[in-house]
XYZ file of C-alpha atoms in Angstrom:
117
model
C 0.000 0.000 0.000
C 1.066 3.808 -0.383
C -0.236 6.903 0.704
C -0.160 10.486 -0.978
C -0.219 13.046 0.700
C -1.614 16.734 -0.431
C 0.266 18.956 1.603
C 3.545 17.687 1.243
C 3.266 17.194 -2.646
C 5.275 18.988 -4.788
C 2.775 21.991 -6.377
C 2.473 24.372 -9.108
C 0.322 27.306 -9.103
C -1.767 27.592 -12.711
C -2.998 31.534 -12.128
C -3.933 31.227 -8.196
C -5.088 27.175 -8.590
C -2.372 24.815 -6.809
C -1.619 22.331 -8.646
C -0.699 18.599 -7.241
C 0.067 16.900 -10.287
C 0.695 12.946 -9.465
C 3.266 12.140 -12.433
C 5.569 13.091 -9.192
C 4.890 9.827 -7.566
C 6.564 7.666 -10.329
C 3.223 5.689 -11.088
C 3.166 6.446 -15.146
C 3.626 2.654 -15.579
C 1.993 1.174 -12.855
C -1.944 2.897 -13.410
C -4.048 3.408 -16.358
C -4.424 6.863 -15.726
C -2.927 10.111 -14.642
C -4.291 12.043 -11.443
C -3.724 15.849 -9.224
C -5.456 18.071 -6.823
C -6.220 21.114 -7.410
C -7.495 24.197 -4.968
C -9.034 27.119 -5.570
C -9.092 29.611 -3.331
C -12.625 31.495 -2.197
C -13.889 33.561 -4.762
C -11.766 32.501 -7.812
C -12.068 29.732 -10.514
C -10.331 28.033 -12.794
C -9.087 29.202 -16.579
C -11.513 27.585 -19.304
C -10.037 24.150 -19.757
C -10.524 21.401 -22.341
C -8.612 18.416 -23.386
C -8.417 15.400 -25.233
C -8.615 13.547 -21.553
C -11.548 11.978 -19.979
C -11.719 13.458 -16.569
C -13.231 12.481 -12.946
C -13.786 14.989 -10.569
C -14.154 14.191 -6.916
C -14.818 17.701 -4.596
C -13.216 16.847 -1.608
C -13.698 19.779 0.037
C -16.023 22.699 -0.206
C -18.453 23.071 -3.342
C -17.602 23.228 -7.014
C -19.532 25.295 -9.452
C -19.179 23.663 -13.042
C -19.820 25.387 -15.830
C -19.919 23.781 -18.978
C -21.896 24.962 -22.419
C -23.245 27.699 -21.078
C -25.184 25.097 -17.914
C -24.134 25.396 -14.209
C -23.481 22.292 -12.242
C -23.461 22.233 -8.419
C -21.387 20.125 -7.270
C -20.452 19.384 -2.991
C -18.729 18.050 -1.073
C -18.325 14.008 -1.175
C -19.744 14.057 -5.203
C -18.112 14.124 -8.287
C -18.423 14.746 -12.304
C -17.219 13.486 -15.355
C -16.161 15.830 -18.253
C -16.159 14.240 -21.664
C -13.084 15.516 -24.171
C -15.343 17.649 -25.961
C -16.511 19.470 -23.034
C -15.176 22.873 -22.130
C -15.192 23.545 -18.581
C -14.553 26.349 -15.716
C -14.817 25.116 -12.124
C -15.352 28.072 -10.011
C -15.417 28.390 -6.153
C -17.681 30.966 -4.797
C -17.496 30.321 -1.324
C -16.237 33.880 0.472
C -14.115 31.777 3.015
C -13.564 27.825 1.993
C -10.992 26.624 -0.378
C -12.075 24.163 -2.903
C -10.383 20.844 -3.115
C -10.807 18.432 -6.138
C -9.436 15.331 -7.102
C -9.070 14.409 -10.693
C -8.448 11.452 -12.031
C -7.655 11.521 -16.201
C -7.409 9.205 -19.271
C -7.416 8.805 -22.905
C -10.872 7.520 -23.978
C -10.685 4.141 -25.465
C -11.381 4.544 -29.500
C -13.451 1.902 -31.550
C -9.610 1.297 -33.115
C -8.536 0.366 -29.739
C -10.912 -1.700 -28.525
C -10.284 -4.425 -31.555
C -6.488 -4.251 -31.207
């Protein structure tokens, strides 16, 4: 078993997000996907984002605000959400005083090319 731990990871700040990026851990060969945290502080939100990745969001702290196409998600505390590739995305934390904490777990979708390799 291992454990990871948030606030010792190595970070990187992407405008005011930090950034826990997991390729820091050494597991590239050992998992089928690729996986960070990432906090926002109160009041701020992420930079539109979209990428070939599938992507699974748990909110492990506070409450995300989605916002994809135009629709608003709500998202707390304990749930998560799914972004396809073709979905562009800002997650936005509009709590005055809580950081939001999300873990995000990503892959390349499996093509029809794939699949009958």
């Amino acid at each position: 078993m291992r454990t990871f731990d948030l606030s010792t990871g190595d970070d990187q700040y992407v405008k005011d997000l930090r950034v826990v990026r997991w390729e820091q851990y050494g597991l590239e060969r050992d998992l089928p996907f690729q996986a960070m945290w990432y906090s926002v502080p109160p009041g701020s939100e992420s930079p539109v984002d979209q990428h070939p990745e599938l992507e699974l969001s748990v909110v492990v702290a506070g409450t995300a605000y989605v916002v994809v196409g135009g629709r608003e998600h709500v998202v707390p505390q304990g749930n998560a959400f799914l972004l396809s590739s073709a979905e562009a995305h800002v997650v936005q934390n509009r709590s005055a005083d809580t950081e939001l904490t999300v873990f995000s777990a990503y892959w390349m979708p499996i093509t029809a090319e794939a699949g009958h390799g």
